[in-house]
Coordinates of C-alpha atoms in Angstrom, one line a residue:
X1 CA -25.6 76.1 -7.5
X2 CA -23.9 78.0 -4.7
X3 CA -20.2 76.7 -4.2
X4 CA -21.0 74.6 -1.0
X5 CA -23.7 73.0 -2.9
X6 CA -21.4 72.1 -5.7
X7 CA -19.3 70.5 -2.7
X8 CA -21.4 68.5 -1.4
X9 CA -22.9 67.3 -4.2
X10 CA -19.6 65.6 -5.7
X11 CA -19.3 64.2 -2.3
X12 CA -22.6 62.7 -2.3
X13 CA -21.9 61.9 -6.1
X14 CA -18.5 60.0 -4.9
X15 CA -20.4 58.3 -2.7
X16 CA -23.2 57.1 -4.4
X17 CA -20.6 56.1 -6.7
X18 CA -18.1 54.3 -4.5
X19 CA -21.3 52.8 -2.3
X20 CA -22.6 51.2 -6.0
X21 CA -18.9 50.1 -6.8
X22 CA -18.8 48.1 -3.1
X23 CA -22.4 47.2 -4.0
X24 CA -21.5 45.4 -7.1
X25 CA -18.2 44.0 -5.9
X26 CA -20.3 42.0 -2.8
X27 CA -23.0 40.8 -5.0
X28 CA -20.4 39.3 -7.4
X29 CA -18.3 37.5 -5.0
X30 CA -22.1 36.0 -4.2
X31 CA -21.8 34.2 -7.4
X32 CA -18.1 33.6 -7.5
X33 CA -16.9 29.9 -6.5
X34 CA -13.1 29.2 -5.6
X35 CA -11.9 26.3 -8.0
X36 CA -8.5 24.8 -8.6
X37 CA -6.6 26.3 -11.8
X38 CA -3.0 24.5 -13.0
X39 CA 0.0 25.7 -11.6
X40 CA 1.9 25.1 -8.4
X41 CA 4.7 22.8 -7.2
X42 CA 5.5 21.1 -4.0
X43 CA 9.3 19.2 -2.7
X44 CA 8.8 15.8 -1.4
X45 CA 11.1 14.5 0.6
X46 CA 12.0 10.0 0.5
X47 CA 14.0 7.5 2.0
X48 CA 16.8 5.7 -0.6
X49 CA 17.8 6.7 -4.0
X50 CA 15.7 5.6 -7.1
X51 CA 17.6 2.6 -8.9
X52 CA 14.1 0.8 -10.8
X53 CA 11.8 3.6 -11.9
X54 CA 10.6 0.6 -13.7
X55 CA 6.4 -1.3 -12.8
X56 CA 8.4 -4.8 -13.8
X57 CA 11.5 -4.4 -11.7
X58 CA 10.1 -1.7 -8.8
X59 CA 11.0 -3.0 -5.2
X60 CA 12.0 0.0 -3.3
X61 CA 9.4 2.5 -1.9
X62 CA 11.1 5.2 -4.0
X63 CA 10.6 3.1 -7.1
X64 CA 7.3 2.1 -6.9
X65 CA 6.4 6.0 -5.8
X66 CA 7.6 7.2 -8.9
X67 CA 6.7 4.4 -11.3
X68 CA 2.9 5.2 -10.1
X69 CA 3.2 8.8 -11.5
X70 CA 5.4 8.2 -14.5
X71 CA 3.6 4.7 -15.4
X72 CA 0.1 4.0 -16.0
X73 CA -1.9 0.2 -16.5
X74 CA -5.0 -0.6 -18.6
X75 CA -6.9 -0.2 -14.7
X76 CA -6.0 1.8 -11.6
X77 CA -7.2 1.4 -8.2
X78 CA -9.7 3.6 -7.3
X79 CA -9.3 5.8 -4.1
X80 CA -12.8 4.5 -3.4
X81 CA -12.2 0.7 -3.9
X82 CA -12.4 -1.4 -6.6
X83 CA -10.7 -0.6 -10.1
X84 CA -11.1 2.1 -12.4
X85 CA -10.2 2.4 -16.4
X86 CA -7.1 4.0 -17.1
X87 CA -5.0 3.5 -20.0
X88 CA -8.7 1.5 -21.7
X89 CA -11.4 2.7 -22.5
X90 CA -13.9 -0.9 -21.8
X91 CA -13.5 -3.9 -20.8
X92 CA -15.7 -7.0 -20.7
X93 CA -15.0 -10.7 -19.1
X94 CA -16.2 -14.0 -21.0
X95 CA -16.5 -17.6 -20.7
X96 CA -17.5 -17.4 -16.8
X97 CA -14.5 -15.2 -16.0
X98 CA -11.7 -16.6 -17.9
X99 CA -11.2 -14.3 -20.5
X100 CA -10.9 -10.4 -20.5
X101 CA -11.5 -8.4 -23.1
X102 CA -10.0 -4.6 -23.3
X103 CA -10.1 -1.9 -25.9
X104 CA -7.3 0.8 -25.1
X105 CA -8.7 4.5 -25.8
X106 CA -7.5 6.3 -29.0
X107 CA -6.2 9.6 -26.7
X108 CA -3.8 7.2 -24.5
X109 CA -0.4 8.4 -25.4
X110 CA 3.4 7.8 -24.0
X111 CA 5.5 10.7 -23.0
X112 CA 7.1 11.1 -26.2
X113 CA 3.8 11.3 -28.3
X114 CA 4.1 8.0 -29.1
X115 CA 0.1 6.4 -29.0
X116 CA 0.2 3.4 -26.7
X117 CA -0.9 0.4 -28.4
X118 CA -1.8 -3.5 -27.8
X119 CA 1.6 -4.4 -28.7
X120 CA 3.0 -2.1 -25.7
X121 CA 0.9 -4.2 -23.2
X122 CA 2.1 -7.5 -24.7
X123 CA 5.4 -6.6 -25.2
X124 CA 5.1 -5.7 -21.1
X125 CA 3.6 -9.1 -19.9
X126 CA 5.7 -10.8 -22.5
X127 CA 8.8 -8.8 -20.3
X128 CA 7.0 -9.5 -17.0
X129 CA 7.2 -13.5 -17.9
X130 CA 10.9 -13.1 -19.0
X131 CA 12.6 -15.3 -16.8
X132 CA 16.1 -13.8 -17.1
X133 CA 14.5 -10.6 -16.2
X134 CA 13.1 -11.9 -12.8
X135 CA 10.0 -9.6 -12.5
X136 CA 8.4 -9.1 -9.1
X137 CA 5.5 -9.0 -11.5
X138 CA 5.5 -12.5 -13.1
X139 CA 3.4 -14.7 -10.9
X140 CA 1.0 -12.2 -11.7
X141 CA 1.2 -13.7 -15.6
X142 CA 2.0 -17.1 -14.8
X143 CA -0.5 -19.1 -17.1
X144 CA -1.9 -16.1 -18.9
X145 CA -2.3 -16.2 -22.7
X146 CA -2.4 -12.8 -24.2
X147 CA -3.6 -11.8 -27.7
X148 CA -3.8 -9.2 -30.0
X149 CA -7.1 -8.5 -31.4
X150 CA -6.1 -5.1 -33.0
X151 CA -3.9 -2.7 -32.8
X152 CA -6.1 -1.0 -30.4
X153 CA -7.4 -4.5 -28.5
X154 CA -6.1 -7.2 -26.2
X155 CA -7.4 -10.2 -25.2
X156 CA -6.1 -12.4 -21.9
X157 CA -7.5 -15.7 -21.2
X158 CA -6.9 -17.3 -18.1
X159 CA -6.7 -21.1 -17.5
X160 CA -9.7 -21.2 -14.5
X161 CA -11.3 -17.8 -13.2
X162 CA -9.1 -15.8 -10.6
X163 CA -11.0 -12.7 -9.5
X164 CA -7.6 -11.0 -8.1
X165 CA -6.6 -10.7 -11.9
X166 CA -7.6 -7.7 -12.2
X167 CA -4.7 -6.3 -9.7
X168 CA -2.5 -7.2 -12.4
X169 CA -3.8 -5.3 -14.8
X170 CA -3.0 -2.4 -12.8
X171 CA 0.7 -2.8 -14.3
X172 CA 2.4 0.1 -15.5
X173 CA 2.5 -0.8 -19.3
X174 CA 6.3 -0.1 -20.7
X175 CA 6.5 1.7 -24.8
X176 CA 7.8 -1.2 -26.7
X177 CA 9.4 1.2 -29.4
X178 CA 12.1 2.2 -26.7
X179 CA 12.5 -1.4 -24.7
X180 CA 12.4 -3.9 -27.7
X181 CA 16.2 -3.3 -28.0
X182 CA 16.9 -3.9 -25.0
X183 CA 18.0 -7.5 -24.0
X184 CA 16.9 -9.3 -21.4
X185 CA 20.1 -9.5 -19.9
X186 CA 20.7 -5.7 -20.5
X187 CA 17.1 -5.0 -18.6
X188 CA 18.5 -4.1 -15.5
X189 CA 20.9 -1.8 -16.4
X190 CA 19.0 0.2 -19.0
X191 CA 19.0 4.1 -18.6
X192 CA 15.9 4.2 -19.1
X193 CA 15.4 2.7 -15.4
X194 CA 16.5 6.1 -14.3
X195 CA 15.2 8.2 -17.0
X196 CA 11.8 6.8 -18.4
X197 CA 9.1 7.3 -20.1
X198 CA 5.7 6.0 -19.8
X199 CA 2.2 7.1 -19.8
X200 CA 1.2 8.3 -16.3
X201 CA 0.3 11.7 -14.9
X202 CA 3.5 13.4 -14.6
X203 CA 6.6 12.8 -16.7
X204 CA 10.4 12.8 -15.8
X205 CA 11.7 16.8 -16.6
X206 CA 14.8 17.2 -14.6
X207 CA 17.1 14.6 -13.1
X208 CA 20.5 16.4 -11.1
X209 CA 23.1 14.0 -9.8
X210 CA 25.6 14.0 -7.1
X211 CA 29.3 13.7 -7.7
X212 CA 29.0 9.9 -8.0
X213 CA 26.3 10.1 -10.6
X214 CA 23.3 8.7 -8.5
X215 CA 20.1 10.8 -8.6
X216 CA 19.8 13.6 -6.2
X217 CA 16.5 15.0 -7.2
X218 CA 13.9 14.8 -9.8
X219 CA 12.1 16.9 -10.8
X220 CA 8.3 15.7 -12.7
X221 CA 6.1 17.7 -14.8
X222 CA 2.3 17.0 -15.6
X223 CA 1.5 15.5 -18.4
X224 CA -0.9 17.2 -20.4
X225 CA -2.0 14.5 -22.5
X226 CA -2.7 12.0 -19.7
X227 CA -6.0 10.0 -20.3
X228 CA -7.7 10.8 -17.1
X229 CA -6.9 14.5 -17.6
X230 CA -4.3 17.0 -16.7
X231 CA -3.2 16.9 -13.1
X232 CA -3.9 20.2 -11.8
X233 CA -0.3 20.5 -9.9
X234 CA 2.2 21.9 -12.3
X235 CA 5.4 19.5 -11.2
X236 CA 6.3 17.7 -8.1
X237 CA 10.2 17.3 -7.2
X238 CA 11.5 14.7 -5.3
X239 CA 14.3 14.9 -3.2
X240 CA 16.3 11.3 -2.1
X241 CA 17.8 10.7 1.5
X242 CA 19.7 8.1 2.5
X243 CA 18.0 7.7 5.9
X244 CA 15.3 8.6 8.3
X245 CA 17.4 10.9 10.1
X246 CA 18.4 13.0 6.8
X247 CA 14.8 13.6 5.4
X248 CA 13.5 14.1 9.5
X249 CA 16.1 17.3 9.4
X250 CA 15.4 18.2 5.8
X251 CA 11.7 18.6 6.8
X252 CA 12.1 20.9 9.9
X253 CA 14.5 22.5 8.1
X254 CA 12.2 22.9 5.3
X255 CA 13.8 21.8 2.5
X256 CA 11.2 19.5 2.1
X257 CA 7.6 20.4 1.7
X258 CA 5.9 17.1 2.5
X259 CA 7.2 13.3 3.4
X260 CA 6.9 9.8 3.2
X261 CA 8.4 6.8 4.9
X262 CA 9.0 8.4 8.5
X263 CA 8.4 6.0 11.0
X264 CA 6.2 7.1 14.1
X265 CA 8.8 8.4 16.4
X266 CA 10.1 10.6 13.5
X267 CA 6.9 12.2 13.1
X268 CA 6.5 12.8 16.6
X269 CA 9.9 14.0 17.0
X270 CA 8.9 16.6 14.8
X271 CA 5.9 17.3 16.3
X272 CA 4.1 18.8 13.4
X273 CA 0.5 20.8 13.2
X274 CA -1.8 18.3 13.3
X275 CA -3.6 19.0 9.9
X276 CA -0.6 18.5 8.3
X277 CA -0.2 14.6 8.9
X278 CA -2.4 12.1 6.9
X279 CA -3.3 8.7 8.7
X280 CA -4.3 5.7 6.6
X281 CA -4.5 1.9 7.8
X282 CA -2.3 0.0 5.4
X283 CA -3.0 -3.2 4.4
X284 CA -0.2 -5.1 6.8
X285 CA -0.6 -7.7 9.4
X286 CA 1.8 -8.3 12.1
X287 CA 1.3 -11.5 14.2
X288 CA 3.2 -14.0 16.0
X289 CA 2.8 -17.0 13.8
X290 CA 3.1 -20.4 15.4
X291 CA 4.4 -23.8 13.8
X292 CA 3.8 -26.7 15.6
X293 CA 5.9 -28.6 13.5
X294 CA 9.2 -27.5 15.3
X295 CA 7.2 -26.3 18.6
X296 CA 5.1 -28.9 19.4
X297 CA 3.4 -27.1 22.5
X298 CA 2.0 -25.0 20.1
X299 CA -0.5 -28.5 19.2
X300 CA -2.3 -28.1 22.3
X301 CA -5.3 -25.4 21.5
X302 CA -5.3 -23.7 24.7
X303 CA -1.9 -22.5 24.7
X304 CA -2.4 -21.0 21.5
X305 CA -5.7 -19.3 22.8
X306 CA -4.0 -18.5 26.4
X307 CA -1.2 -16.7 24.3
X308 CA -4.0 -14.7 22.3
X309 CA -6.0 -14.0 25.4
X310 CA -2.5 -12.9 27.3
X311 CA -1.2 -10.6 24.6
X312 CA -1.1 -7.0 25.2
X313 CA -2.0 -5.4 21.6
X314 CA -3.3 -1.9 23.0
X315 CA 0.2 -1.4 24.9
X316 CA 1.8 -2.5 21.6
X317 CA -0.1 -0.1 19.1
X318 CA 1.0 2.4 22.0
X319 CA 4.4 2.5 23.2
X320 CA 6.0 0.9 19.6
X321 CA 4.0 2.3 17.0
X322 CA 2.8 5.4 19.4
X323 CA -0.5 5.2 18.6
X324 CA -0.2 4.5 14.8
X325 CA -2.3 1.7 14.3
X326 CA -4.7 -0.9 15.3
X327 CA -4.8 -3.9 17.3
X328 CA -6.4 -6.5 15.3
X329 CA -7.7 -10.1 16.3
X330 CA -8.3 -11.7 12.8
X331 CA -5.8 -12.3 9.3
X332 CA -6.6 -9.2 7.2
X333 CA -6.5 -5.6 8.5
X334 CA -10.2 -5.2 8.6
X335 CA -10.5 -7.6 11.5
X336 CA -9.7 -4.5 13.7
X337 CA -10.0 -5.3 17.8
X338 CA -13.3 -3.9 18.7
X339 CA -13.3 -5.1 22.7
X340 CA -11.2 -2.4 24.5
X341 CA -10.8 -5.1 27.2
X342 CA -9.8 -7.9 24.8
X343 CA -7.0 -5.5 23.2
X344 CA -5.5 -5.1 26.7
X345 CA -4.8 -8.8 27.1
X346 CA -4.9 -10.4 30.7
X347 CA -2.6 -13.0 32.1
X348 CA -4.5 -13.7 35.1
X349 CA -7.3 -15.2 32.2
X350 CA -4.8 -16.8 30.5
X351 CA -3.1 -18.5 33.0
X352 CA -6.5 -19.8 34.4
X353 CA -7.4 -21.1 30.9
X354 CA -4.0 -23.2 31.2
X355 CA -4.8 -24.4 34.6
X356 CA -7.9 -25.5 33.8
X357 CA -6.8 -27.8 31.0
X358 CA -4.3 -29.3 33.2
X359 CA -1.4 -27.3 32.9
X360 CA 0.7 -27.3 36.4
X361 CA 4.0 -25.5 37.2
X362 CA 7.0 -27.5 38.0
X363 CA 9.6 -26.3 40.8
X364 CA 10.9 -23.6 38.7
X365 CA 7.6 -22.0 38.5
X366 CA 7.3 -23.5 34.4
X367 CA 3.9 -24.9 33.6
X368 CA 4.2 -28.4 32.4
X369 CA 1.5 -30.6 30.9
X370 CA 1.7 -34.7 31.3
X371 CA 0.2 -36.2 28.1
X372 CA -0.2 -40.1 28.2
X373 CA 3.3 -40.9 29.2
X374 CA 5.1 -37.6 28.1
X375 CA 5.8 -34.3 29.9
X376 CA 5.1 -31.3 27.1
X377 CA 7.1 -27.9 29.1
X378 CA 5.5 -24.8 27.9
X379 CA 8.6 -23.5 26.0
X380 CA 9.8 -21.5 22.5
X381 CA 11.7 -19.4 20.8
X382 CA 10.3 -16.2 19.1
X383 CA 11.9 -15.5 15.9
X384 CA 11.8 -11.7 13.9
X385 CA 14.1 -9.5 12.3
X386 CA 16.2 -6.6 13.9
X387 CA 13.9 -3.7 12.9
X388 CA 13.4 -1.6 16.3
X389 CA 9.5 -2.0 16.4
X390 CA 9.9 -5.7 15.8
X391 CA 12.2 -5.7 18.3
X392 CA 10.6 -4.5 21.0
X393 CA 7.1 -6.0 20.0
X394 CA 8.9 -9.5 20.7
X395 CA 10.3 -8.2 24.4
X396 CA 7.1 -7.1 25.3
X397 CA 5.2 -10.1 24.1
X398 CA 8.3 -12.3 25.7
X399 CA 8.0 -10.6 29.2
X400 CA 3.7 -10.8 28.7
X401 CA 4.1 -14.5 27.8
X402 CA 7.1 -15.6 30.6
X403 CA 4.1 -14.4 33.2
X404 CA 1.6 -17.7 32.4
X405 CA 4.7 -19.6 33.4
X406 CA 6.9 -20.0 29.7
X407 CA 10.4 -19.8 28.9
X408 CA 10.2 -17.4 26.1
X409 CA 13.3 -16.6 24.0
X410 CA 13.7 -14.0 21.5
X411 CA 15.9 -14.7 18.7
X412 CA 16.7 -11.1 16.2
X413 CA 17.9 -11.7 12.9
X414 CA 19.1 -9.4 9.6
X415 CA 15.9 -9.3 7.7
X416 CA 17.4 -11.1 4.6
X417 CA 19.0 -13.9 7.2
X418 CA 15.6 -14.5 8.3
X419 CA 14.1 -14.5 4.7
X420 CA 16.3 -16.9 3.5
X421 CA 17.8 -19.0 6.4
X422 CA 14.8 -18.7 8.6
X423 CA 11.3 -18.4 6.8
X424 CA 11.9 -20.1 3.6
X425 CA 13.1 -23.4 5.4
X426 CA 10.5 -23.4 8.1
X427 CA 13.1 -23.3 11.1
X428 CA 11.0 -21.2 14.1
X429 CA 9.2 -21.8 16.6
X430 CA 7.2 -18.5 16.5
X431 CA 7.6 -16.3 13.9
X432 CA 7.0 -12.4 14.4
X433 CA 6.3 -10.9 10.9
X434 CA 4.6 -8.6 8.9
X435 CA 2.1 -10.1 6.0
X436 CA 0.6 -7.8 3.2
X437 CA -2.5 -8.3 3.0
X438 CA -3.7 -5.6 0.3
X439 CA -7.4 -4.5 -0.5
X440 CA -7.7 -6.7 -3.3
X441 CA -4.9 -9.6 -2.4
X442 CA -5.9 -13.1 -2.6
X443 CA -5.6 -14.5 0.6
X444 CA -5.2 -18.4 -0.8
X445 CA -1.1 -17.6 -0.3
X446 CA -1.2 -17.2 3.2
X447 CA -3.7 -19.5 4.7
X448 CA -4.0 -22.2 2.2
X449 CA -2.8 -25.9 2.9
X450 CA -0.8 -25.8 -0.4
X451 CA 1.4 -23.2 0.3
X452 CA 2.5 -24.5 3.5
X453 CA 6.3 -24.7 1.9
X454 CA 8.2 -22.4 0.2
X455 CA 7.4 -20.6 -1.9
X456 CA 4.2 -20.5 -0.4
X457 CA 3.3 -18.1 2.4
X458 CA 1.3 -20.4 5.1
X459 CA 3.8 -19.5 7.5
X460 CA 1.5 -21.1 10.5
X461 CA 1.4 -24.4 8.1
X462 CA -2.3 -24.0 8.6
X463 CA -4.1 -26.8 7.6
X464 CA -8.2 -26.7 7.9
X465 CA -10.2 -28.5 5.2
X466 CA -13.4 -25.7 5.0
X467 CA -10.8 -22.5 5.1
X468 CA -9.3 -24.4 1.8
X469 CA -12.3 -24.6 0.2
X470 CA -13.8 -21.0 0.8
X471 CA -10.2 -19.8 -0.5
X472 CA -10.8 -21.7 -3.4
X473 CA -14.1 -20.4 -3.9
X474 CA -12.9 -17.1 -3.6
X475 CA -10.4 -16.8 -6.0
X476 CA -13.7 -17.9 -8.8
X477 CA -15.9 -15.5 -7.3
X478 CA -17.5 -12.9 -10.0
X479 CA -19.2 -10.9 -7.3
X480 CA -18.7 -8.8 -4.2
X481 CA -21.3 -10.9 -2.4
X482 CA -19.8 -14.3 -3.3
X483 CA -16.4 -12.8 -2.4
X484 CA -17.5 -11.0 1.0
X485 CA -19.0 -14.7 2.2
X486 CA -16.3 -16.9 1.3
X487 CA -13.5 -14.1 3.2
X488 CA -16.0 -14.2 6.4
X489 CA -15.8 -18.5 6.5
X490 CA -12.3 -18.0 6.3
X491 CA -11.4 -15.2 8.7
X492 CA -13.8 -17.4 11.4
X493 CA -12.1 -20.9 10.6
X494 CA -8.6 -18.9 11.8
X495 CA -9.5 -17.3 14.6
X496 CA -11.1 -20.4 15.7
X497 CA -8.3 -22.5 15.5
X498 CA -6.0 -19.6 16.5
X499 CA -2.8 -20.7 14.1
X500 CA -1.2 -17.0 15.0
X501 CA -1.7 -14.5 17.5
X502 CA -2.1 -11.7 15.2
X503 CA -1.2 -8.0 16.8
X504 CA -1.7 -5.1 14.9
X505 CA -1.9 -3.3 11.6
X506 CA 0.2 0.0 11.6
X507 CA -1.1 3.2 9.7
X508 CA 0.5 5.3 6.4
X509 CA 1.4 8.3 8.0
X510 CA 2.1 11.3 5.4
X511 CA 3.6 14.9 6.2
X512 CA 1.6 16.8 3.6
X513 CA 2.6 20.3 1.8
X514 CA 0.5 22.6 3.7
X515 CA 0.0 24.5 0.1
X516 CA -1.3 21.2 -1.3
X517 CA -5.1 20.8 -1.1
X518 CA -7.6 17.8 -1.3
X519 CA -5.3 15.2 -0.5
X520 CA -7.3 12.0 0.3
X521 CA -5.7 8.5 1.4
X522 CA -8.2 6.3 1.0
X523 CA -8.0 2.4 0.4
X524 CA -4.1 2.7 -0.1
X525 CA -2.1 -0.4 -0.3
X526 CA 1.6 0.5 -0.2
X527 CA 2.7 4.0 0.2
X528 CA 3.0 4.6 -3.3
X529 CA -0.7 4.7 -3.3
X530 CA -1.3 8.2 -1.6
X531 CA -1.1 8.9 -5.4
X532 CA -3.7 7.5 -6.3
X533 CA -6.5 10.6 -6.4
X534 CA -3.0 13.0 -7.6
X535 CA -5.4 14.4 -10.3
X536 CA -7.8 15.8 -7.8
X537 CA -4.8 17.5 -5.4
X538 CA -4.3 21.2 -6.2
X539 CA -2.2 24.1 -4.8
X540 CA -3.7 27.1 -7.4
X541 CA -7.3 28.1 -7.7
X542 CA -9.0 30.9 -8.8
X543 CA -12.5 32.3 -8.8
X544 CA -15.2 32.0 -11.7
X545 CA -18.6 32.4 -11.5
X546 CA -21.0 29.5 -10.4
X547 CA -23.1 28.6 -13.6
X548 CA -19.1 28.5 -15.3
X549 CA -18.8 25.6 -13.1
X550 CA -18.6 22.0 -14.9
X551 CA -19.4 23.5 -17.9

């Protein structure tokens, strides 16, 4: 071949060549799927240093979020409902739902190696029930006989079927081998409250301290030998603040990679990329509950309706929780306000409701009602604790309600003041408070006739003979159907007799990594529960072919 021909053919050869490489390349990446690989880490940022790192003795936000990654129970929650096996590996119920039967899987082992056994979840309950102890956790046992079949079986047996028991088997089960010389007394003040060791996802690597010894930051690694698998995120680090306003700067500062606990007005403060905050409804009610034991007004059904009908709930979930939330009109968070005009609330309605049952205003412009030989004024006193939303809930609702023609006073108190001094003894008139009404709570506490007192939580002293006996039947239902039927009697006896005027349920809200994928917050409880599908979050992938895919 001539020289030019030469030329040009190793340029049409390079060609060919580099065409058939590009060629290849593009029909490979046809079969090549992106999946998550292990590796990664991600900084997230909490209110209030960890004290409990402990499932029995867990009260704080900060405790409970770690104890759900260092911890795990015989059943989790499942981010799509219901319960899922964790630490066991079957269960079964007997004798029409009194007892439970659970075989613990041979691969379920504690952080230091150590297999997790049936005496680990007895020694736990038997801890739970300690009374020197003083476990959140022990009405959860109260009345529960546990066994050991085997070293590798327990048995529970109830003393009349409660279908909420299965919440408590969500418990983070403690390794006997490290608490059993521990006293009860000595409980609290264990190190390993600080630096334990359980059975959950991630495990406790790194703890630094700040110059008075409290925990600064922790660092957790996955746990490799977890029995739902490997998380795929390599380790998470926490970092503690001591308030709202320290964590808000850490995270535009970027210290912090994701947060938790930031009230609305934080998170609009910072005014974040949209995709990067999580919403979830949590399972809390806030209401206005009314006792007509010390507010005898409140006895007369119209004002209780006139005070629902006036309340503004859309301005509410708007200017104090900016959004937020949800107005709802029933006792559990599903009962979600559905008429837009309802949610507004109207005055002019209300106060025609109260004129219409006979309700007139005196000289001052107060309506008064004459019954039989006794003049009932339309006047109380709204009690709730000094949090700002609470706070300005109860000035709006004041200033909505002083419109029909009440006096209205608000009265603010410290939140354990009102706990102890206020709520346990009964003494409001109308109490504005939160309730927590979780996914899978029994709601027999709140609304039952029995637990009108303390310790109970019937803080409207409701009293209705058809809502006691469909709680009642609740707690023995075996079946969603059963369940769902008995909750609907109930939520429809309350709003018909209208014992509260219930407001609003606020939502989760979550400043996520941005380098943290698949994060999902469904059917949380607490905050602690954005955990609950950890296993599926990722920050590494890789590509593999498709057929290598679930194999």
């Amino acid at each position: 071949m001539k020289h030019s021909e030469k030329i040009f053919f190793s340029v049409a050869a390079s060609v060919a060549v580099i065409s058939g490489i590009m060629l290849l390349f593009q029909i490979n990446n046809l079969f090549l799927v992106e999946v998550p690989v292990f590796g990664g880490s991600f900084t997230e940022g909490v209110v209030g240093s960890p004290r409990f790192i402990n499932p029995l003795l867990a009260l704080s936000d900060t405790d409970k979020d770690l104890s759900s990654l260092i911890y795990s129970g015989l059943l989790k929650v499942s981010d799509k409902g219901g319960f899922e096996p964790d630490l066991t590996k079957s269960y079964e119920t007997q004798n029409g739902g009194t007892v439970y039967d659970f075989i613990i899987k041979d691969n379920a082992y504690f952080h230091d190696g150590k297999p997790v056994t049936a005496d680990d979840v007895a020694f736990t309950v038997e801890k739970a029930l300690d009374s020197v102890i003083k476990s959140p956790r022990k009405a959860n046992w109260d009345g529960v006989l546990v066994e050991k079949v085997n070293d590798k079986e327990i048995r529970f047996t109830l003393k009349k079927p409660y279908a909420p028991f299965l919440l408590a088997l969500t418990l983070g089960i403690l390794p006997k081998h490290i608490w059993e010389k521990v006293s009860s007394e000595e409980f609290p003040f264990s190190e390993f409250n600080i630096n334990p060791i359980g059975s959950g996802p991630y495990k406790v690597e790194k703890i630094t301290r700040n110059s008075g010894g409290i925990p600064s930051v922790i660092t957790l690694a996955a746990w490799k030998k977890y029995t739902l698998g490997s998380p795929k995120i390599k380790s998470i680090v926490f970092k503690f603040f001591q308030n709202e306003t320290e964590l808000t700067k850490a995270y535009k500062d970027l210290t912090v990679e994701s947060a938790s606990g930031l009230s609305p007005a934080s998170v609009k403060s910072i005014n974040p990329d949209s995709s990067l905050v999580n919403e979830a409804n949590l399972p809390r009610v806030f209401g206005v509950f009314l006792n007509q034991n010390t507010a005898p007004v409140f006895s007369n059904k119209e004002i209780r309706q006139a005070l629902e009908i006036a309340a503004p709930k859309k301005r509410i979930v708007n200017e104090v929780l900016l959004g937020f939330g949800k107005a709802i009109d029933g006792p559990t968070p599903a009962n979600i306000e559905t008429d837009a005009v309802k949610a507004e609330g109207s005055v002019e309605a209300a106060k025609t409701l109260l004129l219409n049952n006979g309700w007139k205003a005196n000289a001052d412009g107060i309506l008064e009602k004459k019954i039989k030989k006794d003049t009932t004024s339309f006047s109380f006193s709204i009690s709730t604790s000094d949090a700002p939303e609470l706070k300005q809930t109860a000035e709006i609702l004041a200033d909505t309600w002083k419109k029909l023609g009440a006096i209205v006073t608000v009265k603010v108190f410290e939140a354990g003041d009102l706990s102890q001094n206020i709520i346990k003894p009964r003494k409001y008139d109308a109490l504005l408070f939160g309730e927590v009404v979780e996914n899978h709570s029994d709601l027999y506490p709140f609304w039952h006739s029995s637990e009108r007192n303390d310790p109970g939580l019937n803080i409207s002293l409701y009293t209705n003979i058809t809502a006691d006996k469909a709680l009642e039947e609740m707690q023995k239902a075996t079946d969603n159907q059963s369940l769902t039927t008995q909750k609907a009697i109930v939520v429809s006896e309350i709003q018909k007799d209208v014992p509260a005027i219930f407001l609003f349920s606020p939502d989760f809200l979550y400043l996520k990594s941005p380098s943290v994928k698949n994060i999902t917050l469904n059917n949380i409880s607490s905050a602690n529960e954005r955990f609950l599908s950890i296993n599926s979050w990722f920050i590494e992938t890789d590509k593999v072919w498709k057929i290598f895919v679930n194999n």
